[in-house]
PDB file of C-alpha atoms in Angstrom:
ATOM      1  CA  MET W   1     114.990 127.512 117.970  1.00 37.00           C
ATOM      2  CA  ILE W   2     114.392 123.898 117.758  1.00 41.00           C
ATOM      3  CA  PRO W   3     115.122 122.382 121.471  1.00 41.00           C
ATOM      4  CA  LEU W   4     119.161 121.229 121.492  1.00 38.00           C
ATOM      5  CA  SER W   5     117.552 117.462 122.080  1.00 44.00           C
ATOM      6  CA  ILE W   6     113.544 116.237 121.056  1.00 46.00           C
ATOM      7  CA  ASN W   7     111.738 113.737 122.529  1.00 50.00           C
ATOM      8  CA  ALA W   8     110.611 111.101 119.721  1.00 56.00           C
ATOM      9  CA  PHE W   9     107.182 112.653 119.760  1.00 58.00           C
ATOM     10  CA  GLU W  10     108.275 115.979 118.308  1.00 58.00           C
ATOM     11  CA  LEU W  11     110.572 114.587 115.940  1.00 59.00           C
ATOM     12  CA  GLU W  12     107.717 112.220 114.439  1.00 67.00           C
ATOM     13  CA  GLU W  13     105.391 115.476 114.524  1.00 71.00           C
ATOM     14  CA  TYR W  14     108.423 117.169 112.991  1.00 71.00           C
ATOM     15  CA  LYS W  15     108.609 114.827 110.153  1.00 73.00           C
ATOM     16  CA  LYS W  16     105.102 114.877 109.362  1.00 76.00           C
ATOM     17  CA  ARG W  17     105.239 118.680 108.742  1.00 79.00           C
ATOM     18  CA  ILE W  18     107.940 118.343 106.880  1.00 81.00           C
ATOM     19  CA  VAL W  19     106.846 115.577 104.589  1.00 82.00           C
ATOM     20  CA  LYS W  20     104.173 117.752 103.572  1.00 84.00           C
ATOM     21  CA  THR W  21     106.151 120.280 102.685  1.00 87.00           C
ATOM     22  CA  ILE W  22     108.400 118.253 100.724  1.00 87.00           C
ATOM     23  CA  ARG W  23     105.158 116.911  98.614  1.00 86.00           C
ATOM     24  CA  TYR W  24     103.954 120.481  98.110  1.00 89.00           C
ATOM     25  CA  ILE W  25     107.124 121.662  96.967  1.00 90.00           C
ATOM     26  CA  ASP W  26     107.681 118.794  94.312  1.00 87.00           C
ATOM     27  CA  GLU W  27     104.573 119.193  92.637  1.00 87.00           C
ATOM     28  CA  ASN W  28     104.787 122.927  92.984  1.00 90.00           C
ATOM     29  CA  LEU W  29     108.031 123.428  91.407  1.00 89.00           C
ATOM     30  CA  ASP W  30     107.345 126.220  88.852  1.00 85.00           C
ATOM     31  CA  ALA W  31     105.032 128.164  91.869  1.00 87.00           C
ATOM     32  CA  ASP W  32     106.030 130.796  94.548  1.00 84.00           C
ATOM     33  CA  LEU W  33     107.926 128.642  97.059  1.00 90.00           C
ATOM     34  CA  SER W  34     109.393 131.207  99.458  1.00 88.00           C
ATOM     35  CA  LEU W  35     110.048 130.654 102.846  1.00 87.00           C
ATOM     36  CA  GLU W  36     106.924 132.378 104.025  1.00 88.00           C
ATOM     37  CA  LYS W  37     105.079 130.395 101.452  1.00 87.00           C
ATOM     38  CA  ILE W  38     106.038 127.020 102.450  1.00 89.00           C
ATOM     39  CA  ALA W  39     106.241 128.076 106.238  1.00 85.00           C
ATOM     40  CA  GLY W  40     102.823 128.783 105.947  1.00 87.00           C
ATOM     41  CA  ILE W  41     101.990 125.162 104.524  1.00 85.00           C
ATOM     42  CA  SER W  42     103.927 123.506 107.160  1.00 82.00           C
ATOM     43  CA  ALA W  43     102.038 125.597 110.395  1.00 80.00           C
ATOM     44  CA  TYR W  44     105.329 126.966 111.615  1.00 78.00           C
ATOM     45  CA  SER W  45     106.967 130.379 112.022  1.00 78.00           C
ATOM     46  CA  PRO W  46     109.512 130.700 108.763  1.00 80.00           C
ATOM     47  CA  PHE W  47     112.224 131.360 111.399  1.00 71.00           C
ATOM     48  CA  HIS W  48     111.433 127.836 113.461  1.00 74.00           C
ATOM     49  CA  PHE W  49     110.714 126.409 110.196  1.00 81.00           C
ATOM     50  CA  HIS W  50     113.733 127.178 108.406  1.00 78.00           C
ATOM     51  CA  ARG W  51     115.761 125.519 111.227  1.00 75.00           C
ATOM     52  CA  ILE W  52     113.193 122.446 111.191  1.00 76.00           C
ATOM     53  CA  PHE W  53     113.757 121.934 107.356  1.00 82.00           C
ATOM     54  CA  LYS W  54     117.371 121.370 107.719  1.00 80.00           C
ATOM     55  CA  LEU W  55     117.013 119.699 110.940  1.00 73.00           C
ATOM     56  CA  ILE W  56     115.127 116.839 109.073  1.00 75.00           C
ATOM     57  CA  THR W  57     116.521 116.986 105.991  1.00 79.00           C
ATOM     58  CA  GLY W  58     120.032 117.843 106.109  1.00 80.00           C
ATOM     59  CA  GLU W  59     120.096 120.584 103.881  1.00 86.00           C
ATOM     60  CA  THR W  60     118.515 124.682 103.798  1.00 88.00           C
ATOM     61  CA  LEU W  61     115.379 124.848 101.862  1.00 88.00           C
ATOM     62  CA  GLN W  62     116.572 127.316  99.359  1.00 90.00           C
ATOM     63  CA  ASN W  63     119.206 124.946  98.544  1.00 90.00           C
ATOM     64  CA  TYR W  64     116.404 121.652  98.330  1.00 90.00           C
ATOM     65  CA  ILE W  65     114.369 123.967  95.902  1.00 92.00           C
ATOM     66  CA  ILE W  66     117.356 124.773  93.777  1.00 92.00           C
ATOM     67  CA  ARG W  67     118.470 120.825  93.521  1.00 90.00           C
ATOM     68  CA  LYS W  68     114.597 119.750  92.603  1.00 89.00           C
ATOM     69  CA  ARG W  69     114.261 122.372  90.131  1.00 91.00           C
ATOM     70  CA  THR W  70     117.785 121.699  88.684  1.00 91.00           C
ATOM     71  CA  GLU W  71     117.658 118.123  88.940  1.00 87.00           C
ATOM     72  CA  LYS W  72     114.104 117.804  87.545  1.00 87.00           C
ATOM     73  CA  SER W  73     115.012 119.748  84.469  1.00 89.00           C
ATOM     74  CA  ALA W  74     118.105 117.227  83.926  1.00 86.00           C
ATOM     75  CA  PHE W  75     116.233 114.591  83.669  1.00 82.00           C
ATOM     76  CA  PHE W  76     113.521 116.360  81.296  1.00 85.00           C
ATOM     77  CA  LEU W  77     116.581 117.639  79.195  1.00 86.00           C
ATOM     78  CA  ALA W  78     117.157 113.547  78.822  1.00 79.00           C
ATOM     79  CA  LEU W  79     114.071 112.033  78.314  1.00 75.00           C
ATOM     80  CA  ARG W  80     111.641 114.784  76.790  1.00 77.00           C
ATOM     81  CA  LYS W  81     113.702 115.505  73.882  1.00 77.00           C
ATOM     82  CA  ASP W  82     110.388 117.260  72.218  1.00 80.00           C
ATOM     83  CA  VAL W  83     110.818 120.077  74.616  1.00 86.00           C
ATOM     84  CA  GLY W  84     112.243 123.261  74.075  1.00 90.00           C
ATOM     85  CA  ILE W  85     115.395 124.527  76.747  1.00 92.00           C
ATOM     86  CA  LYS W  86     113.477 127.735  77.880  1.00 91.00           C
ATOM     87  CA  ASP W  87     110.415 126.041  78.021  1.00 90.00           C
ATOM     88  CA  ILE W  88     111.720 123.461  80.783  1.00 91.00           C
ATOM     89  CA  CYS W  89     113.278 126.056  82.368  1.00 90.00           C
ATOM     90  CA  PHE W  90     109.971 128.527  83.071  1.00 88.00           C
ATOM     91  CA  GLU W  91     107.922 125.472  83.510  1.00 86.00           C
ATOM     92  CA  LEU W  92     110.393 124.565  86.554  1.00 88.00           C
ATOM     93  CA  GLY W  93     109.981 127.773  88.244  1.00 86.00           C
ATOM     94  CA  PHE W  94     113.570 129.577  87.162  1.00 90.00           C
ATOM     95  CA  SER W  95     112.960 132.955  86.779  1.00 84.00           C
ATOM     96  CA  ASN W  96     114.866 133.062  83.289  1.00 88.00           C
ATOM     97  CA  HIS W  97     117.276 131.549  81.091  1.00 91.00           C
ATOM     98  CA  SER W  98     120.409 132.965  82.240  1.00 91.00           C
ATOM     99  CA  VAL W  99     119.842 132.000  85.309  1.00 91.00           C
ATOM    100  CA  PHE W 100     119.071 128.460  84.547  1.00 93.00           C
ATOM    101  CA  THR W 101     121.947 128.016  82.683  1.00 92.00           C
ATOM    102  CA  LYS W 102     123.842 129.247  84.999  1.00 92.00           C
ATOM    103  CA  THR W 103     122.727 127.067  87.347  1.00 91.00           C
ATOM    104  CA  PHE W 104     122.552 124.363  85.728  1.00 91.00           C
ATOM    105  CA  LYS W 105     126.227 124.741  84.763  1.00 89.00           C
ATOM    106  CA  LYS W 106     127.016 124.822  88.482  1.00 88.00           C
ATOM    107  CA  TYR W 107     125.885 121.257  89.474  1.00 85.00           C
ATOM    108  CA  TYR W 108     126.506 119.488  86.378  1.00 84.00           C
ATOM    109  CA  GLY W 109     129.467 121.289  84.567  1.00 84.00           C
ATOM    110  CA  VAL W 110     128.240 121.641  81.387  1.00 85.00           C
ATOM    111  CA  PRO W 111     125.099 123.725  80.211  1.00 90.00           C
ATOM    112  CA  PRO W 112     121.963 122.559  79.520  1.00 91.00           C
ATOM    113  CA  SER W 113     122.463 122.494  75.615  1.00 89.00           C
ATOM    114  CA  GLU W 114     125.528 120.589  75.733  1.00 87.00           C
ATOM    115  CA  PHE W 115     124.067 118.033  78.375  1.00 86.00           C
ATOM    116  CA  ARG W 116     121.185 117.383  76.192  1.00 84.00           C
ATOM    117  CA  LYS W 117     123.383 116.371  73.757  1.00 79.00           C
ATOM    118  CA  THR W 118     124.491 113.452  76.077  1.00 65.00           C
ATOM    119  CA  SER W 119     122.315 110.325  75.553  1.00 50.00           C
ATOM    120  CA  PRO W 120     120.806 108.122  77.951  1.00 50.00           C
ATOM    121  CA  GLU W 121     121.970 105.396  75.268  1.00 45.00           C
ATOM    122  CA  THR W 122     125.933 106.232  76.259  1.00 39.00           C
ATOM    123  CA  PHE W 123     125.881 107.250  79.838  1.00 37.00           C
ATOM    124  CA  HIS W 124     123.358 105.760  82.553  1.00 41.00           C
ATOM    125  CA  LYS W 125     124.635 107.684  86.097  1.00 43.00           C
ATOM    126  CA  ILE W 126     125.860 111.488  86.867  1.00 42.00           C
ATOM    127  CA  LEU W 127     128.586 111.311  89.894  1.00 37.00           C
ATOM    128  CA  GLN W 128     129.391 114.821  91.127  1.00 42.00           C
ATOM    129  CA  LEU W 129     132.572 115.006  92.707  1.00 38.00           C
ATOM    130  CA  GLN W 130     133.422 118.333  94.920  1.00 37.00           C
ATOM    131  CA  ARG W 131     136.944 119.802  93.972  1.00 37.00           C
ATOM    132  CA  LYS W 132     139.315 121.499  96.246  1.00 39.00           C
ATOM    133  CA  ASN W 133     138.274 125.003  95.040  1.00 38.00           C
ATOM    134  CA  GLY W 134     134.680 124.166  95.606  1.00 42.00           C
ATOM    135  CA  GLN W 135     133.861 123.844  91.883  1.00 40.00           C
ATOM    136  CA  VAL W 136     130.877 120.978  91.341  1.00 38.00           C
ATOM    137  CA  ASP W 137     132.851 118.635  88.387  1.00 39.00           C
ATOM    138  CA  THR W 138     130.642 116.673  86.956  1.00 35.00           C
ATOM    139  CA  VAL W 139     131.859 112.952  86.021  1.00 32.00           C
ATOM    140  CA  PHE W 140     130.016 110.686  83.253  1.00 32.00           C
ATOM    141  CA  SER W 141     130.494 106.905  84.179  1.00 33.00           C
ATOM    142  CA  GLN W 142     130.395 104.249  81.513  1.00 32.00           C
ATOM    143  CA  TYR W 143     127.507 102.451  80.514  1.00 31.00           C
ATOM    144  CA  ILE W 144     126.922  98.784  82.162  1.00 32.00           C
ATOM    145  CA  CYS W 145     127.746  97.559  78.481  1.00 36.00           C
ATOM    146  CA  ASN W 146     127.695  98.188  75.256  1.00 46.00           C
ATOM    147  CA  ILE W 147     123.796  98.469  73.933  1.00 50.00           C
ATOM    148  CA  GLU W 148     123.351  95.377  71.923  1.00 56.00           C
ATOM    149  CA  ASN W 149     124.919  93.863  75.013  1.00 60.00           C
ATOM    150  CA  LEU W 150     121.796  95.214  77.270  1.00 60.00           C
ATOM    151  CA  LEU W 151     119.399  94.667  74.732  1.00 63.00           C
ATOM    152  CA  ASN W 152     120.389  91.524  74.675  1.00 69.00           C
ATOM    153  CA  TRP W 153     120.041  90.958  78.674  1.00 68.00           C
ATOM    154  CA  THR W 154     116.727  92.380  78.809  1.00 73.00           C
ATOM    155  CA  THR W 155     115.384  90.264  76.262  1.00 74.00           C
ATOM    156  CA  MET W 156     116.676  87.521  78.394  1.00 80.00           C
ATOM    157  CA  ASN W 157     115.586  88.489  81.925  1.00 84.00           C
ATOM    158  CA  LEU W 158     112.971  90.673  81.915  1.00 91.00           C
ATOM    159  CA  LYS W 159     109.058  90.564  79.975  1.00 93.00           C
ATOM    160  CA  ILE W 160     108.425  93.862  78.592  1.00 93.00           C
ATOM    161  CA  GLU W 161     104.575  95.125  78.006  1.00 95.00           C
ATOM    162  CA  VAL W 162     103.119  98.398  77.387  1.00 97.00           C
ATOM    163  CA  LYS W 163      99.760  98.397  78.770  1.00 96.00           C
ATOM    164  CA  GLU W 164      97.275 100.460  80.614  1.00 97.00           C
ATOM    165  CA  MET W 165      96.996 100.553  84.127  1.00 96.00           C
ATOM    166  CA  PRO W 166      94.568 101.744  87.207  1.00 96.00           C
ATOM    167  CA  GLU W 167      94.549 104.132  89.091  1.00 96.00           C
ATOM    168  CA  MET W 168      96.024 102.788  92.558  1.00 97.00           C
ATOM    169  CA  ASN W 169      95.910 104.053  96.160  1.00 97.00           C
ATOM    170  CA  LEU W 170      98.695 103.557  98.828  1.00 97.00           C
ATOM    171  CA  ALA W 171      99.741 104.331 101.947  1.00 97.00           C
ATOM    172  CA  SER W 172     103.137 105.675 101.926  1.00 97.00           C
ATOM    173  CA  VAL W 173     106.209 106.884 104.246  1.00 96.00           C
ATOM    174  CA  MET W 174     108.391 108.713 102.526  1.00 94.00           C
ATOM    175  CA  SER W 175     112.585 108.444 102.876  1.00 92.00           C
ATOM    176  CA  LEU W 176     115.578 110.366 101.959  1.00 87.00           C
ATOM    177  CA  GLY W 177     118.329 108.160 100.657  1.00 87.00           C
ATOM    178  CA  ILE W 178     118.182 104.729  99.203  1.00 85.00           C
ATOM    179  CA  VAL W 179     119.534 103.427 102.843  1.00 88.00           C
ATOM    180  CA  ASN W 180     116.603 104.791 104.394  1.00 90.00           C
ATOM    181  CA  VAL W 181     114.086 102.533 102.169  1.00 92.00           C
ATOM    182  CA  GLU W 182     114.007  99.115 104.503  1.00 93.00           C
ATOM    183  CA  PRO W 183     113.388 101.483 107.644  1.00 93.00           C
ATOM    184  CA  SER W 184     110.385 103.198 105.535  1.00 94.00           C
ATOM    185  CA  PHE W 185     109.220  99.460 104.749  1.00 96.00           C
ATOM    186  CA  ASN W 186     109.269  98.536 108.837  1.00 95.00           C
ATOM    187  CA  VAL W 187     107.440 101.648 109.773  1.00 95.00           C
ATOM    188  CA  LEU W 188     104.736 100.901 107.138  1.00 96.00           C
ATOM    189  CA  VAL W 189     104.505  97.599 107.914  1.00 95.00           C
ATOM    190  CA  ASP W 190     104.182  98.072 111.960  1.00 95.00           C
ATOM    191  CA  TRP W 191     101.167 100.203 110.597  1.00 95.00           C
ATOM    192  CA  ALA W 192      99.774  97.920 108.860  1.00 95.00           C
ATOM    193  CA  VAL W 193      99.882  95.109 110.962  1.00 95.00           C
ATOM    194  CA  LYS W 194      98.105  97.510 113.914  1.00 94.00           C
ATOM    195  CA  LYS W 195      95.327  98.063 110.782  1.00 93.00           C
ATOM    196  CA  ASN W 196      94.901  94.395 110.327  1.00 91.00           C
ATOM    197  CA  LEU W 197      96.024  95.061 106.537  1.00 91.00           C
ATOM    198  CA  PHE W 198      99.235  93.111 106.743  1.00 90.00           C
ATOM    199  CA  PRO W 199     100.271  89.853 106.691  1.00 86.00           C
ATOM    200  CA  ARG W 200      97.022  89.346 103.691  1.00 82.00           C
ATOM    201  CA  GLU W 201      97.062  87.676 100.820  1.00 79.00           C
ATOM    202  CA  ASN W 202      98.297  89.350  97.880  1.00 82.00           C
ATOM    203  CA  VAL W 203      99.080  92.374  99.782  1.00 89.00           C
ATOM    204  CA  LYS W 204     101.350  94.106  96.955  1.00 94.00           C
ATOM    205  CA  MET W 205     104.878  96.518  98.351  1.00 96.00           C
ATOM    206  CA  ILE W 206     105.565  99.201  95.882  1.00 97.00           C
ATOM    207  CA  SER W 207     108.473 101.293  95.765  1.00 97.00           C
ATOM    208  CA  VAL W 208     107.992 105.013  94.203  1.00 96.00           C
ATOM    209  CA  TYR W 209     110.905 106.913  92.564  1.00 94.00           C
ATOM    210  CA  HIS W 210     110.342 111.037  93.108  1.00 91.00           C
ATOM    211  CA  ASP W 211     114.005 111.270  92.057  1.00 86.00           C
ATOM    212  CA  SER W 212     116.543 109.697  89.599  1.00 81.00           C
ATOM    213  CA  PHE W 213     119.829 107.855  89.998  1.00 76.00           C
ATOM    214  CA  LYS W 214     120.856 109.766  86.908  1.00 71.00           C
ATOM    215  CA  VAL W 215     120.755 113.089  88.150  1.00 75.00           C
ATOM    216  CA  THR W 216     120.366 112.767  92.473  1.00 82.00           C
ATOM    217  CA  PRO W 217     123.192 111.758  94.722  1.00 81.00           C
ATOM    218  CA  PRO W 218     122.090 108.551  95.861  1.00 81.00           C
ATOM    219  CA  ASP W 219     121.693 109.953  99.824  1.00 83.00           C
ATOM    220  CA  LYS W 220     119.222 112.770  98.418  1.00 85.00           C
ATOM    221  CA  VAL W 221     117.231 110.580  96.266  1.00 89.00           C
ATOM    222  CA  ARG W 222     113.019 110.340  97.556  1.00 91.00           C
ATOM    223  CA  ILE W 223     111.556 107.191  97.529  1.00 94.00           C
ATOM    224  CA  HIS W 224     108.238 105.874  98.924  1.00 96.00           C
ATOM    225  CA  ALA W 225     107.636 102.848 100.273  1.00 97.00           C
ATOM    226  CA  CYS W 226     104.010 101.751  99.895  1.00 97.00           C
ATOM    227  CA  MET W 227     101.306  99.499 100.116  1.00 97.00           C
ATOM    228  CA  LEU W 228      98.347  99.250  97.898  1.00 96.00           C
ATOM    229  CA  LEU W 229      94.890  99.703  99.752  1.00 95.00           C
ATOM    230  CA  LYS W 230      91.543  98.869  98.705  1.00 91.00           C
ATOM    231  CA  GLU W 231      90.657 102.351  99.215  1.00 91.00           C
ATOM    232  CA  LYS W 232      91.921 105.561  99.553  1.00 93.00           C
ATOM    233  CA  LEU W 233      93.748 106.534 103.100  1.00 93.00           C
ATOM    234  CA  GLU W 234      91.481 109.245 104.532  1.00 89.00           C
ATOM    235  CA  LYS W 235      94.441 110.882 106.675  1.00 89.00           C
ATOM    236  CA  GLN W 236      97.538 111.229 107.480  1.00 89.00           C
ATOM    237  CA  GLU W 237      98.291 108.929 110.399  1.00 90.00           C
ATOM    238  CA  GLY W 238     101.728 109.864 111.681  1.00 87.00           C
ATOM    239  CA  GLU W 239     104.664 108.846 108.913  1.00 90.00           C
ATOM    240  CA  ILE W 240     101.966 107.486 107.156  1.00 95.00           C
ATOM    241  CA  PHE W 241      99.930 109.616 104.070  1.00 95.00           C
ATOM    242  CA  SER W 242      98.212 108.597 101.363  1.00 95.00           C
ATOM    243  CA  GLU W 243      99.293 108.882  97.971  1.00 95.00           C
ATOM    244  CA  THR W 244      97.913 107.838  94.110  1.00 95.00           C
ATOM    245  CA  LEU W 245      99.281 106.389  91.369  1.00 96.00           C
ATOM    246  CA  GLU W 246      97.940 108.111  88.248  1.00 93.00           C
ATOM    247  CA  GLY W 247      96.403 105.390  85.847  1.00 95.00           C
ATOM    248  CA  GLY W 248      97.509 105.256  82.105  1.00 96.00           C
ATOM    249  CA  LYS W 249      99.817 103.779  79.990  1.00 97.00           C
ATOM    250  CA  TYR W 250     102.984 102.156  81.437  1.00 98.00           C
ATOM    251  CA  ILE W 251     106.054 100.393  79.732  1.00 96.00           C
ATOM    252  CA  VAL W 252     106.483  97.166  82.499  1.00 97.00           C
ATOM    253  CA  GLY W 253     109.554  95.135  83.004  1.00 95.00           C
ATOM    254  CA  SER W 254     108.347  91.944  84.737  1.00 96.00           C
ATOM    255  CA  GLY W 255     110.922  89.135  85.776  1.00 95.00           C
ATOM    256  CA  GLU W 256     112.634  87.336  88.747  1.00 95.00           C
ATOM    257  CA  VAL W 257     116.024  89.420  89.593  1.00 93.00           C
ATOM    258  CA  THR W 258     118.088  90.134  92.641  1.00 92.00           C
ATOM    259  CA  LEU W 259     118.955  93.664  94.047  1.00 90.00           C
ATOM    260  CA  HIS W 260     121.766  93.710  92.086  1.00 87.00           C
ATOM    261  CA  ASP W 261     120.001  93.172  89.068  1.00 88.00           C
ATOM    262  CA  PHE W 262     117.761  96.403  89.852  1.00 88.00           C
ATOM    263  CA  GLU W 263     120.003  99.385  88.302  1.00 82.00           C
ATOM    264  CA  GLN W 264     120.455  97.058  85.113  1.00 80.00           C
ATOM    265  CA  CYS W 265     116.729  96.765  85.143  1.00 87.00           C
ATOM    266  CA  TRP W 266     116.325 100.184  84.927  1.00 87.00           C
ATOM    267  CA  VAL W 267     118.788 101.416  83.054  1.00 76.00           C
ATOM    268  CA  SER W 268     117.549  98.695  79.884  1.00 79.00           C
ATOM    269  CA  LEU W 269     114.318  99.683  80.412  1.00 85.00           C
ATOM    270  CA  PHE W 270     114.726 103.333  79.815  1.00 81.00           C
ATOM    271  CA  LEU W 271     117.038 102.225  76.737  1.00 75.00           C
ATOM    272  CA  TRP W 272     113.860 100.082  75.987  1.00 84.00           C
ATOM    273  CA  MET W 273     111.451 102.953  76.007  1.00 84.00           C
ATOM    274  CA  ASN W 274     114.105 105.039  73.417  1.00 74.00           C
ATOM    275  CA  GLU W 275     114.575 102.717  70.846  1.00 75.00           C
ATOM    276  CA  HIS W 276     110.706 102.487  70.846  1.00 83.00           C
ATOM    277  CA  HIS W 277     110.104 105.915  70.376  1.00 83.00           C
ATOM    278  CA  TYR W 278     108.060 106.207  73.716  1.00 89.00           C
ATOM    279  CA  SER W 279     108.521 109.584  76.004  1.00 86.00           C
ATOM    280  CA  MET W 280     107.995 109.790  79.886  1.00 86.00           C
ATOM    281  CA  ARG W 281     105.029 111.361  80.793  1.00 88.00           C
ATOM    282  CA  ARG W 282     105.161 113.645  84.163  1.00 84.00           C
ATOM    283  CA  ALA W 283     104.355 110.658  86.585  1.00 89.00           C
ATOM    284  CA  PHE W 284     106.807 108.683  88.742  1.00 91.00           C
ATOM    285  CA  PRO W 285     108.569 105.482  87.773  1.00 94.00           C
ATOM    286  CA  PHE W 286     107.925 102.605  90.402  1.00 96.00           C
ATOM    287  CA  GLU W 287     108.686  99.073  91.344  1.00 97.00           C
ATOM    288  CA  ILE W 288     106.065  96.396  92.209  1.00 97.00           C
ATOM    289  CA  TYR W 289     106.972  93.549  94.718  1.00 96.00           C
ATOM    290  CA  HIS W 290     105.475  90.382  94.028  1.00 95.00           C
ATOM    291  CA  SER W 291     107.905  88.139  96.793  1.00 93.00           C
ATOM    292  CA  ASN W 292     109.684  88.752  98.933  1.00 90.00           C
ATOM    293  CA  PHE W 293     114.085  88.159  98.025  1.00 91.00           C
ATOM    294  CA  LYS W 294     114.254  87.309 101.981  1.00 90.00           C
ATOM    295  CA  GLU W 295     112.257  83.835 101.395  1.00 91.00           C
ATOM    296  CA  HIS W 296     114.294  83.064  97.814  1.00 94.00           C
ATOM    297  CA  PRO W 297     117.342  80.749  98.374  1.00 93.00           C
ATOM    298  CA  GLU W 298     119.354  83.019  95.923  1.00 93.00           C
ATOM    299  CA  GLY W 299     117.611  86.142  97.119  1.00 93.00           C
ATOM    300  CA  LYS W 300     115.852  86.834  94.142  1.00 94.00           C
ATOM    301  CA  MET W 301     112.154  88.387  94.199  1.00 95.00           C
ATOM    302  CA  ILE W 302     109.921  89.094  91.198  1.00 96.00           C
ATOM    303  CA  VAL W 303     109.022  92.248  90.336  1.00 97.00           C
ATOM    304  CA  ASP W 304     107.563  94.811  88.077  1.00 97.00           C
ATOM    305  CA  PHE W 305     109.463  97.991  86.867  1.00 96.00           C
ATOM    306  CA  CYS W 306     106.916 100.893  85.661  1.00 96.00           C
ATOM    307  CA  ILE W 307     107.419 103.244  83.929  1.00 94.00           C
ATOM    308  CA  PRO W 308     104.886 106.455  82.444  1.00 95.00           C
ATOM    309  CA  VAL W 309     104.871 107.157  79.211  1.00 93.00           C
ATOM    310  CA  TYR W 310     102.912 108.419  76.414  1.00 91.00           C
TER     311      TYR W 310
END
């Protein structure tokens, strides 16, 4: 069993192994993700791992896997219109279409076929409310503004390009929930200072989004706080692990914005993507920071918002 109190070293070791496990799960949603299989990857016994995982993430392994598969399917339904619903079902590891439909409706209140009809041009996020009877109800919030105004805002505030970007080697720290991103960057910077990697000229800090706010509650969204490296990190060092961003075609929206503008930037950029008939490929969107908002009198920063497309 996990002791009632654990020291800092033990907690860091738990985090390190759970980070490895979560990354494996998210990269293998269509594979065998049984407790025994996942526990083996973490090098804990199934009994011990089950409790450690819940301690770190706040949910059981099974709930995490089901949630990730369902959220990823919602993301694909919204943005990969060319892929059939049954194909998405099996691609994400559901045993059959009936189970997929039942699970999806439990999470989002509507079956996948109806959800797919919900245009990203009409709604920008999904909120889940827990009713008194325990059933989850899905509430769609209205778009920030109408399409025309949003596209005008995009034109005025972002320079949008479609371009090839190189593969990037990163040092990363995982955070679960938007409120934990800044502490994760603090961990990353402390590590980089000890390695003489920070501060230095033209250092690039990056946030990689492994979940979408469209389908994942803000306290569950997985975001990696990252630093661009010249060479690949050879091994994990505490909470710091190596990550590689795929090279390839990206829609890149660049602008000087405040933190308050970030949601509108992402929404408008995905709208631009659909308006210009691009499709998102299986890679992760990310932000590249070229300046620090804390050093600007109006709290602005220069950011590249990047969506992988084909």
